Every structure is written in C-alpha cells, then in structure tokens.
Coordinates of C-alpha atoms in Angstrom, one line a residue:
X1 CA 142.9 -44.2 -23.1
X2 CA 139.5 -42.9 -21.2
X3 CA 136.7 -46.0 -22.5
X4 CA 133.6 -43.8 -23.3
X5 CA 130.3 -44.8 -23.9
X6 CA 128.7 -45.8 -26.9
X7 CA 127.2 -43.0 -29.3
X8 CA 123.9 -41.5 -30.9
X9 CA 123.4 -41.5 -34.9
X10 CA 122.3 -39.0 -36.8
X11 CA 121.3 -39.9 -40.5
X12 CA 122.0 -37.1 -42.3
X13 CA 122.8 -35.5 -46.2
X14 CA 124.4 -32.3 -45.4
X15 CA 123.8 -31.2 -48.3
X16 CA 125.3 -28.3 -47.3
X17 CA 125.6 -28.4 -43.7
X18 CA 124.1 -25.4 -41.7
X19 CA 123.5 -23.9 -38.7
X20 CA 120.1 -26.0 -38.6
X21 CA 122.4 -29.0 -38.3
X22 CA 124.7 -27.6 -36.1
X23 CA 121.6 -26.5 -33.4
X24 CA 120.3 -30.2 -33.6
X25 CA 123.9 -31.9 -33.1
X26 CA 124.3 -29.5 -30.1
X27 CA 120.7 -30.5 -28.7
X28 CA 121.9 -34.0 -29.5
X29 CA 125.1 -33.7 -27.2
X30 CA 123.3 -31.7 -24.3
X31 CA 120.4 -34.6 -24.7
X32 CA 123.0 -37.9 -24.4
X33 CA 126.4 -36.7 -23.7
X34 CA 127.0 -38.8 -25.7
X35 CA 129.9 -39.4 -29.1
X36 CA 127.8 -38.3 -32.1
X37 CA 127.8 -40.9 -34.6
X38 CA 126.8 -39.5 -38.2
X39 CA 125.9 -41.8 -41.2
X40 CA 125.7 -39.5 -44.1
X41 CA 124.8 -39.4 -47.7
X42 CA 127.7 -39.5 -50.4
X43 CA 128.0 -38.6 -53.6
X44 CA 124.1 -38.4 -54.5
X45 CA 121.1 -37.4 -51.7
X46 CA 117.8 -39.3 -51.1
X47 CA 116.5 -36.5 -53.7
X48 CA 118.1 -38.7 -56.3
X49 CA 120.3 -35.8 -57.2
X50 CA 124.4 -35.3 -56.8
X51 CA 125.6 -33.6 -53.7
X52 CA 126.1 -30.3 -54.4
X53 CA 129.4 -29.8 -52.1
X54 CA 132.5 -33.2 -51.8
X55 CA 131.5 -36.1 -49.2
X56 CA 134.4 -35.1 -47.7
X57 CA 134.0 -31.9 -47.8
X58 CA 130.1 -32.1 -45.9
X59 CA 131.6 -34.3 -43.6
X60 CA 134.6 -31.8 -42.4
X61 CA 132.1 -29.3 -42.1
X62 CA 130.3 -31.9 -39.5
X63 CA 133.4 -32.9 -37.6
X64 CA 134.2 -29.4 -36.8
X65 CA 130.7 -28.5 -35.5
X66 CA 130.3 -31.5 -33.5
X67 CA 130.2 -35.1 -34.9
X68 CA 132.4 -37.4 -33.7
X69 CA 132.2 -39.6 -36.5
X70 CA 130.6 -39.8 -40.2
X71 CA 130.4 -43.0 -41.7
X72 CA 129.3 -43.1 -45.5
X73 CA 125.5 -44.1 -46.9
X74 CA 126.8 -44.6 -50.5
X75 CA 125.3 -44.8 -53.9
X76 CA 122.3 -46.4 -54.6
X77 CA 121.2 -46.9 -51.4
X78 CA 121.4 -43.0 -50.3
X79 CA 118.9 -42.6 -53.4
X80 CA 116.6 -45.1 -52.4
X81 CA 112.8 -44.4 -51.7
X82 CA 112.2 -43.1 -47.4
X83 CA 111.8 -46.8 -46.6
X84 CA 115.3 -48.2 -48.2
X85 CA 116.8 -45.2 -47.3
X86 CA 116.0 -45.3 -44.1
X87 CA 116.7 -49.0 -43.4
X88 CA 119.9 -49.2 -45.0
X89 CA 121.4 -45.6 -43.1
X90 CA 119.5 -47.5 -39.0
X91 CA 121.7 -50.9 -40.2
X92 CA 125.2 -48.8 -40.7
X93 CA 124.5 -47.2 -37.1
X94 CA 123.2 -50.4 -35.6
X95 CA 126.1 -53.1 -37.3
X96 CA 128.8 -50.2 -36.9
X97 CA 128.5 -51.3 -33.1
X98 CA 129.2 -47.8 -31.8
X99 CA 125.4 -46.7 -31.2
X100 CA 123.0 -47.3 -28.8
X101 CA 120.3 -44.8 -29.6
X102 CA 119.5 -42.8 -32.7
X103 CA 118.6 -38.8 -32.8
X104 CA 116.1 -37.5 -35.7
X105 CA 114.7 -34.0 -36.6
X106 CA 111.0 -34.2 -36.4
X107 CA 108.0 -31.5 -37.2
X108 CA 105.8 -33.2 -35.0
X109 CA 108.3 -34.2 -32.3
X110 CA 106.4 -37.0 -30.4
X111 CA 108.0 -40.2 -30.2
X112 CA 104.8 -42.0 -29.1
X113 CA 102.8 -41.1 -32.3
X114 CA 105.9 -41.8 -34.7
X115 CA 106.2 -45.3 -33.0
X116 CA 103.0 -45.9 -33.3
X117 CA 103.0 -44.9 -36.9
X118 CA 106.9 -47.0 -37.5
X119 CA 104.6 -50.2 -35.5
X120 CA 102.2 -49.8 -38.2
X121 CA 103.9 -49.3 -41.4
X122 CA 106.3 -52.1 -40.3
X123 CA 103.1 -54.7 -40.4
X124 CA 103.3 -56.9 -43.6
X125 CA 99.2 -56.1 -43.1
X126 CA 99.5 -52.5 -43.7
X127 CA 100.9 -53.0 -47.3
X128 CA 98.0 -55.3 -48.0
X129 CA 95.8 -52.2 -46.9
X130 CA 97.4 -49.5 -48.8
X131 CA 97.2 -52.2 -52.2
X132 CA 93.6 -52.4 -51.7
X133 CA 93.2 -49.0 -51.7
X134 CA 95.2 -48.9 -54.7
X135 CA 92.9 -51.3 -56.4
X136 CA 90.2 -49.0 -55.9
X137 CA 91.6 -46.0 -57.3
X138 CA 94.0 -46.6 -60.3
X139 CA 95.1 -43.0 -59.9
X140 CA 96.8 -43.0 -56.3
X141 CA 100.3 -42.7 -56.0
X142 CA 101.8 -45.2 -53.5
X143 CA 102.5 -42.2 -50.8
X144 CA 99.1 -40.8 -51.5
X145 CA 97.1 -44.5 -50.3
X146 CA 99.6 -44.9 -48.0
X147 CA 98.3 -41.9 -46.1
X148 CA 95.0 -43.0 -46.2
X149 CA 95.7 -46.2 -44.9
X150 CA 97.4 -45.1 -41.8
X151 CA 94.3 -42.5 -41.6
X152 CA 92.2 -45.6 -41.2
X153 CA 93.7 -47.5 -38.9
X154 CA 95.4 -44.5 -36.5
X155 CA 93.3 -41.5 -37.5
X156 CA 94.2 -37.8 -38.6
X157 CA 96.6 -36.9 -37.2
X158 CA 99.0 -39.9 -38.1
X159 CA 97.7 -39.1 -41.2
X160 CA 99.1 -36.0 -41.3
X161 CA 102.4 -36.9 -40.0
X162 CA 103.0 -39.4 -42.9
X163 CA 102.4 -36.1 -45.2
X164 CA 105.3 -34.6 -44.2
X165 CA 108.5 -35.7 -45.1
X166 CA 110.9 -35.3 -42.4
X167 CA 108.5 -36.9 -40.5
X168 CA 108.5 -39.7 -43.1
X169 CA 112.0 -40.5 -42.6
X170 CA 111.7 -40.1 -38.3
X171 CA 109.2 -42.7 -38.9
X172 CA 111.4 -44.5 -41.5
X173 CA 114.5 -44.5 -38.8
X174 CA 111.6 -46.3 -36.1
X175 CA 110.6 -49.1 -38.4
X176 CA 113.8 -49.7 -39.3
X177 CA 114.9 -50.0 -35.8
X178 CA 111.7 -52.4 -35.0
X179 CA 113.0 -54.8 -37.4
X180 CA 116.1 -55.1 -36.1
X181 CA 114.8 -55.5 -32.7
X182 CA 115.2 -52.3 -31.1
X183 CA 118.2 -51.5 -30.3
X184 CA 118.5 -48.0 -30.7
X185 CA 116.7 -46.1 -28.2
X186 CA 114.8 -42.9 -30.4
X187 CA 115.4 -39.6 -29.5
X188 CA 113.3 -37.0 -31.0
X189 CA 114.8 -33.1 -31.8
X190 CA 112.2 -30.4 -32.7
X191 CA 112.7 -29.3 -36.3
X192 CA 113.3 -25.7 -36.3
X193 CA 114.7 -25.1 -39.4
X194 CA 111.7 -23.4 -41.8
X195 CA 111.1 -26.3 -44.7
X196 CA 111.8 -24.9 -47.7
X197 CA 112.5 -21.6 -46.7
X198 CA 114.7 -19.2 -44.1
X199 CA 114.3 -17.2 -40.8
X200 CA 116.2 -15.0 -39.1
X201 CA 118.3 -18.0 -37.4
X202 CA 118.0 -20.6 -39.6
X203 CA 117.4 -21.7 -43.8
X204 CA 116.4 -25.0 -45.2
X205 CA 119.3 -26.5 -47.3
X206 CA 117.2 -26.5 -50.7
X207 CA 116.9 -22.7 -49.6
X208 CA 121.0 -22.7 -49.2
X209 CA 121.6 -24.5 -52.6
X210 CA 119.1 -22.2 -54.6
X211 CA 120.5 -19.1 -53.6
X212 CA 124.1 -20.3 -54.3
X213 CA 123.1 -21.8 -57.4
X214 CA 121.6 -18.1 -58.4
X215 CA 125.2 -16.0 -57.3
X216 CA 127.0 -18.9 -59.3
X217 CA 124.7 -18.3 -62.3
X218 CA 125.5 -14.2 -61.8
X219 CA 128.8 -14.2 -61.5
X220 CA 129.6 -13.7 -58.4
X221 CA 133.0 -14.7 -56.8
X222 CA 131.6 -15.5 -53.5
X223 CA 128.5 -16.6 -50.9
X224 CA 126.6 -13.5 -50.7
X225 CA 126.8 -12.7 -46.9
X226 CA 122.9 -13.6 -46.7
X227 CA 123.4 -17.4 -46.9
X228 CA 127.1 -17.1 -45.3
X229 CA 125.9 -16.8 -42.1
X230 CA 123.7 -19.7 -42.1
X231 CA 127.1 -21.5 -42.9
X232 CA 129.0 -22.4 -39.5
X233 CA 132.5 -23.1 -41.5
X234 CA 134.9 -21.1 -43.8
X235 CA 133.2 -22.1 -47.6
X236 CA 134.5 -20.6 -50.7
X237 CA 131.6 -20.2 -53.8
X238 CA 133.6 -22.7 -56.4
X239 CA 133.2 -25.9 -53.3
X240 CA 129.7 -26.2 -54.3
X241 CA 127.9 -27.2 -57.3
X242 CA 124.5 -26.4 -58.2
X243 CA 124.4 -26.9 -61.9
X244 CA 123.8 -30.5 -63.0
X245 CA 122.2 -29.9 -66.2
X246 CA 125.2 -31.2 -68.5
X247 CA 124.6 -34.9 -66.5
X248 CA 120.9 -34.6 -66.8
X249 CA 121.4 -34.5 -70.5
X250 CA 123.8 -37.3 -70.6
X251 CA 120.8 -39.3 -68.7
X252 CA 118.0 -38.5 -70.7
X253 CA 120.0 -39.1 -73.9
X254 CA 121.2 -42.6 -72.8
X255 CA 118.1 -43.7 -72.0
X256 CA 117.0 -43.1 -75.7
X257 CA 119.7 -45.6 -76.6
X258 CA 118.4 -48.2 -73.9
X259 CA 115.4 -50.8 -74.6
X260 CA 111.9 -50.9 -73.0
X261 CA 113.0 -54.4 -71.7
X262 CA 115.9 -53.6 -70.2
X263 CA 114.5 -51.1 -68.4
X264 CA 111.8 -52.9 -66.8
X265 CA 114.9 -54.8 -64.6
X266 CA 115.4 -51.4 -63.3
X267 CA 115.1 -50.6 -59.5
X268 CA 111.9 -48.2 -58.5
X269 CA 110.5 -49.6 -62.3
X270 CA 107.5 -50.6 -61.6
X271 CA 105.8 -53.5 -63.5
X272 CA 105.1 -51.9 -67.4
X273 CA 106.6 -49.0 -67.0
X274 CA 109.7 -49.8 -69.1
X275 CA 107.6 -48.8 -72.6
X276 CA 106.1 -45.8 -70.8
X277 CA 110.0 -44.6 -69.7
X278 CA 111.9 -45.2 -73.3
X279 CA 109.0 -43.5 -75.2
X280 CA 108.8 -40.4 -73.4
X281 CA 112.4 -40.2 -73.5
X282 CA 112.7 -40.3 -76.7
X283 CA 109.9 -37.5 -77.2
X284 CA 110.9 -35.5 -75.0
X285 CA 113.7 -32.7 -76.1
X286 CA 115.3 -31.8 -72.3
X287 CA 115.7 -33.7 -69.2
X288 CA 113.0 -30.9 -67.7
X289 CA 110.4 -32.1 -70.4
X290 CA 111.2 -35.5 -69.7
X291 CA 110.7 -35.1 -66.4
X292 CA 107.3 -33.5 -67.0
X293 CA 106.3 -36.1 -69.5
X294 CA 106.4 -39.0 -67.2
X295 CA 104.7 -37.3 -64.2
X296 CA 101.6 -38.4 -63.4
X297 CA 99.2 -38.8 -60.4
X298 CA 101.3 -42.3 -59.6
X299 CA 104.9 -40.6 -60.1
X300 CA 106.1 -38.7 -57.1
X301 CA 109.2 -36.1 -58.6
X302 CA 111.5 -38.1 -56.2
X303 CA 110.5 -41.4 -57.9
X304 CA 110.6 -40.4 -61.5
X305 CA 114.6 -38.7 -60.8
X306 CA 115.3 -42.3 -59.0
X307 CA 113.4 -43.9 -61.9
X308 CA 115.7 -41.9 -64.5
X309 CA 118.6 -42.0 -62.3
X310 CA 118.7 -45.7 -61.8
X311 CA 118.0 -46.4 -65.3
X312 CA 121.3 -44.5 -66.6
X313 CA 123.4 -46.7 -64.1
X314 CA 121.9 -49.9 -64.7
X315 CA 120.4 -50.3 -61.0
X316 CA 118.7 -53.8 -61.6
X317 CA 115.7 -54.4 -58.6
X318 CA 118.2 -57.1 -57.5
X319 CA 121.2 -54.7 -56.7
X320 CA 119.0 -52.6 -54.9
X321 CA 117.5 -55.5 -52.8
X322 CA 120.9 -56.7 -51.3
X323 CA 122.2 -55.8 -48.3
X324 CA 124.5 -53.0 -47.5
X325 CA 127.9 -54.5 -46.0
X326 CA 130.3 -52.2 -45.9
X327 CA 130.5 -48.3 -45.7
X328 CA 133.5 -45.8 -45.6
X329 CA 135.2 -43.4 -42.3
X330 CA 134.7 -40.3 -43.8
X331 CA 136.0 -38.1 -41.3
X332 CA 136.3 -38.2 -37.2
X333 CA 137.5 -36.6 -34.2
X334 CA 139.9 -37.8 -31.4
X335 CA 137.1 -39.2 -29.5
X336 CA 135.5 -40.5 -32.3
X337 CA 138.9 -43.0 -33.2
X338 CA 138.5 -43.7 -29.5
X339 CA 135.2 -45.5 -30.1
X340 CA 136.3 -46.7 -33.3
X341 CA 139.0 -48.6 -31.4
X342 CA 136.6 -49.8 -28.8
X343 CA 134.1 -51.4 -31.0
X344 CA 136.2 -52.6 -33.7
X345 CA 135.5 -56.5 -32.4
X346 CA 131.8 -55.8 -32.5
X347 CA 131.1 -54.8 -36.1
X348 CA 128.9 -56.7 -38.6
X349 CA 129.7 -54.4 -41.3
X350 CA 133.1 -53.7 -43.2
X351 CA 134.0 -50.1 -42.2
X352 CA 136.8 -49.3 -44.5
X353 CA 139.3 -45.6 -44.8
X354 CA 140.2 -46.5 -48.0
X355 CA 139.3 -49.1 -51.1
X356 CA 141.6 -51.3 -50.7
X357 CA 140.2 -52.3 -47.1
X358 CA 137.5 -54.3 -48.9
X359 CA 139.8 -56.8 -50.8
X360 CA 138.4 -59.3 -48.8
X361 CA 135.3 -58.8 -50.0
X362 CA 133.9 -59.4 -53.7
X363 CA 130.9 -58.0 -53.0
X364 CA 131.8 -55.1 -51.0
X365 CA 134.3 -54.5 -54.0
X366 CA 131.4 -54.7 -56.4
X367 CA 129.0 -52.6 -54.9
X368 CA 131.7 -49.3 -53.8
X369 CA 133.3 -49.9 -57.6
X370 CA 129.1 -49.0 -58.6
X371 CA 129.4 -45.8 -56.5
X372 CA 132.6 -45.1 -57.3
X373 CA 131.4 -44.9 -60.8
X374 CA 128.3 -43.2 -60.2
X375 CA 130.2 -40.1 -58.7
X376 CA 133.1 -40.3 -61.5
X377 CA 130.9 -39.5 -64.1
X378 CA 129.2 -36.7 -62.2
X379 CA 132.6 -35.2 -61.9
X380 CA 132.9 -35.7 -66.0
X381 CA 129.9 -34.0 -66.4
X382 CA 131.2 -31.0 -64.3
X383 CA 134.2 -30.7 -66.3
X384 CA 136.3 -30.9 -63.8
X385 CA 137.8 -32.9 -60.6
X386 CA 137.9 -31.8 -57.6
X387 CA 140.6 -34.0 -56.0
X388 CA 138.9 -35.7 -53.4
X389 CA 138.8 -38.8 -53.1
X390 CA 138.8 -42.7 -51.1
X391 CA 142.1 -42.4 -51.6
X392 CA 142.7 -39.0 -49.0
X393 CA 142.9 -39.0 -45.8
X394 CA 139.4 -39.1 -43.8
X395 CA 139.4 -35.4 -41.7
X396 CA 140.3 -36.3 -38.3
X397 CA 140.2 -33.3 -35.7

C-alpha cells in the first residue's frame, strides 16, 4: 500500500452538487495535491431546510468528481447558525485526523483580511462590542451589529466582507480553526459561481433547486437540458425534491399544540421569545404566513426556519451546545480508504459506516437516533421512501 499524505477539507452541502463544485475541488487538487477530504451536510442544510437530493446520493455525485472522502455533518448541527455550523463541520476535519489544511470558496478571496476578521470575531471582546451596540438600538438584528462592530474595529471593508455570506462561513471555517489551535493551514478558492443566479459556465445551487422545483411542478419527466449541464453526473428529475410544503405544515401545526414554556428551552430561542413563537403560530393560517408573522428587524429568515425547525424536533439549547463526537463515511474512493486506514489510530471522533458502529457510545447513539428521526419524518412527509439509508453501503469508487 503507497502511504499518502494527509488531505484538505472542504465543508460543503451539495445541495445539488454542480459544476461550481466540481471547478473548486479541481483547483483544490491542482492547489495541494492532495486527498480531498469532504465533510458535508446530511439530511437538512445550514438554510434550516431538507436536502433536496439523498446524503448519499450528493455524496456519489462528489466521489465521482473528485473527493476522496465525505464524512457526514448531521442533523442539528448542519442547521446551526454560521458560527455552530462552522465550528462543528472544522472539528470533524480536524478530529477525523486525515487533514492538514482546509479549502473554502470565498468572494473576497484574501486570506489575510478573513483571518483578520476570524482573529476578531473569535475575541470573547468582540461579543461584548456587538451587545453594546445592541443596547443602543433595540431594533438590530445580531448579524446587522455584528457588522458594525467589525466596521469599528477593522474598517469598511471587513465590514463588507461579514455582509456576505460565503464569506461568513470562510471566516466561520478561520475562527474555528483559531480555537483549536491552528491546525489546518487555510486555503482560499475564488468563488466563481454567480450567487443566486447562473452564467454561461456556472449556476448557484438555490438557482439549480428553483428551476427543478418549477419542471417538477409542470410536469415534466426530466431536467430541462438548461440546468443539466450545470450537473457533472447522470441525475434523473424524481432524485430531487423541491417541495417541502406537506412538512412545513406538519411544523407550524405542531407548534400550535406546544406551550410558550416549552419553547423558550428551544435552541436559537432567544430569551422571551417562546410567547411571541406559539402566538403567531397559532394566528397564522400557512407556514408562509407564519413565517412572515414572526419576521422582524431582529429575525434573520435563516433564524426564524431554525427557530421553527428546532421547535418541531424538540432541540433544547443544551442539545445544541454539546459536542459533536461521532459522524458517518458517506461515500469514498480507493485512495480515500487508504487514508482512512492510515489515520484510523489518530481519530478523536467516532467515524462510523453504519449505526451499529456507535454501540459503544450512549451519546453518539442518542444524538444520530435525533437525526435519524429528523430525516424519517421528512421522508413521511414526502410520501414516500427513497431507500437509502445508514444501513447501505457508503459509495466507494
């Protein structure tokens, strides 16, 4: 057996995979030369939405268009806030033992400025900052005095970067990295994929997911050729799912069945906001309306789907607060089960191929029984099952 080097990560959704992803784990490889080491999403994004194409499925679609290996970010933490997010994905890569260095997509692409920015928001001082701030306008959201915090102490154009959300998570994926002492060396990839939107080489996955949701919706029997070729893998129309409105329903409605105090336990509830959730759900006659009820100038529409989200699962604050300790092999290539075999006496974190791997572990069992839930009852919802899952064979290539 040839010893190889250890890999990069990649934190990553997929959700789908395209040929944005593909460009950036080829710039990845030409960068390092090095194993590409994913840790990706699950059943349910960061968005605090479900996937809309099988974990297993997404992380095929990586293996065969470069990844080496995709380990799995499961349910709650892939629906955590850009700080939790980010912090739990950087401690699979760094306990997993197989990376020395981490590779993010990045608008502004300059790792000086993001570190800078990861240095600050990673001082207990800043938070202090951004709560006085706070204090003096009631009406700013956290991200909003957030930004003008880091516009105080670093100026404009940090400012700006902590606008934008990919470069939210690059910085995320630094701070992360400075509190676990630095391990991974950063490596920055130029964004080229047009946010929100398409070009002639490349579309943004929301792009991908709305124009597949709209042939679904009209009928059609396949990916209209205009989104097909921004898919590098065969994909057949009835893989993905774009409609979640039948478990949107099922969430608003068992909220109205909940108390205010039990929902002020609940994780990204903050402080009050138990009365404000229950009431508003209970006047409010769809999921859209109840979404639109509780926005407000402190709400981001990520927080209030995590808000909601958590509230139908039963996400207490101190679930979200533990530590991840184990995480699933979703799929690999030869090389990657080469440097799973290397590093498998230098892991600090359970890496399992199936459930029953985490006997030994009451916690581990706990927490993957929660996500295991979470995605069963999005495949109720759908009507359906798709036959996939911890139970199948990871993809190996």
């Amino acid at each position: 057996m040839t010893e190889i080097s250890k890999g990069c990560g990649i934190v990553c959704e997929y959700n789908p995979f395209h040929t944005g992803h593909a460009y950036q784990m080829q710039k990845v490889k030409d960068l390092t030369g090095k194993p590409v080491v994913c840790v990706m999403s699950g059943g349910f994004t960061q968005r605090a939405e479900p996937a809309c194409r099988n974990k297993l499925l997404r992380a095929g679609d990586a293996v065969k268009n470069g990844a080496d290996i995709v380990l799995e970010l499961p349910f709650p933490y892939s629906c955590m806030g850009a700080r939790d997010f980010a912090y739990s994905a950087v401690s699979v890569l760094i306990k997993s033992g197989m990376c020395d260095s981490i590779a993010f997509g990045s608008e502004c692409d300059d790792i000086d400025l993001l570190n800078n920015i990861a240095h600050l928001i990673a001082d207990t001082s800043f938070n202090k900052s951004i709560s006085e701030i706070q204090k003096s306008d009631k009406t700013l959201s956290y991200a909003r005095a957030r930004i003008l915090a880091a516009e105080k102490a670093l100026g404009k154009t940090a400012s700006d970067v902590l606008a934008n959300p990919n470069d939210i998570l690059a910085a995320e994926y630094l701070r992360a990295n400075i509190l676990y002492g630095s391990p991974l060396k950063p490596i920055s990839v130029k964004r080229e994929t047009p946010r929100g939107g398409k070009d002639n080489n490349f579309a943004s996955s929301s792009y991908i997911r709305a124009a597949i949701d709209g042939a679904k919706k009209a009928g059609l029997a396949e990916i209209p050729d205009e989104i097909k070729r921004f898919l590098p893998y065969d994909a057949n129309i009835e893989d993905f799912e774009t409609d979640f409105s039948l478990f949107e329903t099922v969430m608003h409605l068992s909220i109205c069945a909940q108390s205010p105090k039990r929902l002020e336990n609940i994780a990204e509830v903050p402080h009050g906001a138990g009365y404000l959730i229950f009431e508003n759900a209970l006047k409010s006659k769809t999921y859209g309306e109840f979404l639109k009820n509780l926005s407000t100038k402190c709400f981001t529409n990520a927080k209030i789907r995590r808000m909601i989200l958590f509230c139908f699962f039963g996400i207490t604050k101190e679930q979200a607060k533990e530590d991840l300790d184990y995480t699933f092999l979703l799929a690999s290539t030869m090389t990657g089960r080469t440097l799973l075999s290397e590093t498998r006496g230098k892991r600090d974190i359970l890496l399992a191929s199936k459930a029953a791997n985490l006997k030994g572990s009451p916690g581990a069992m706990r927490r993957r029984q929660c996500a295991k839930y979470a995605e069963e009852v999005v495949e109720k919802c759908h009507q359906k099952q798709v036959g996939l899952t911890d139970k199948k064979t990871p993809t190996i290539l």
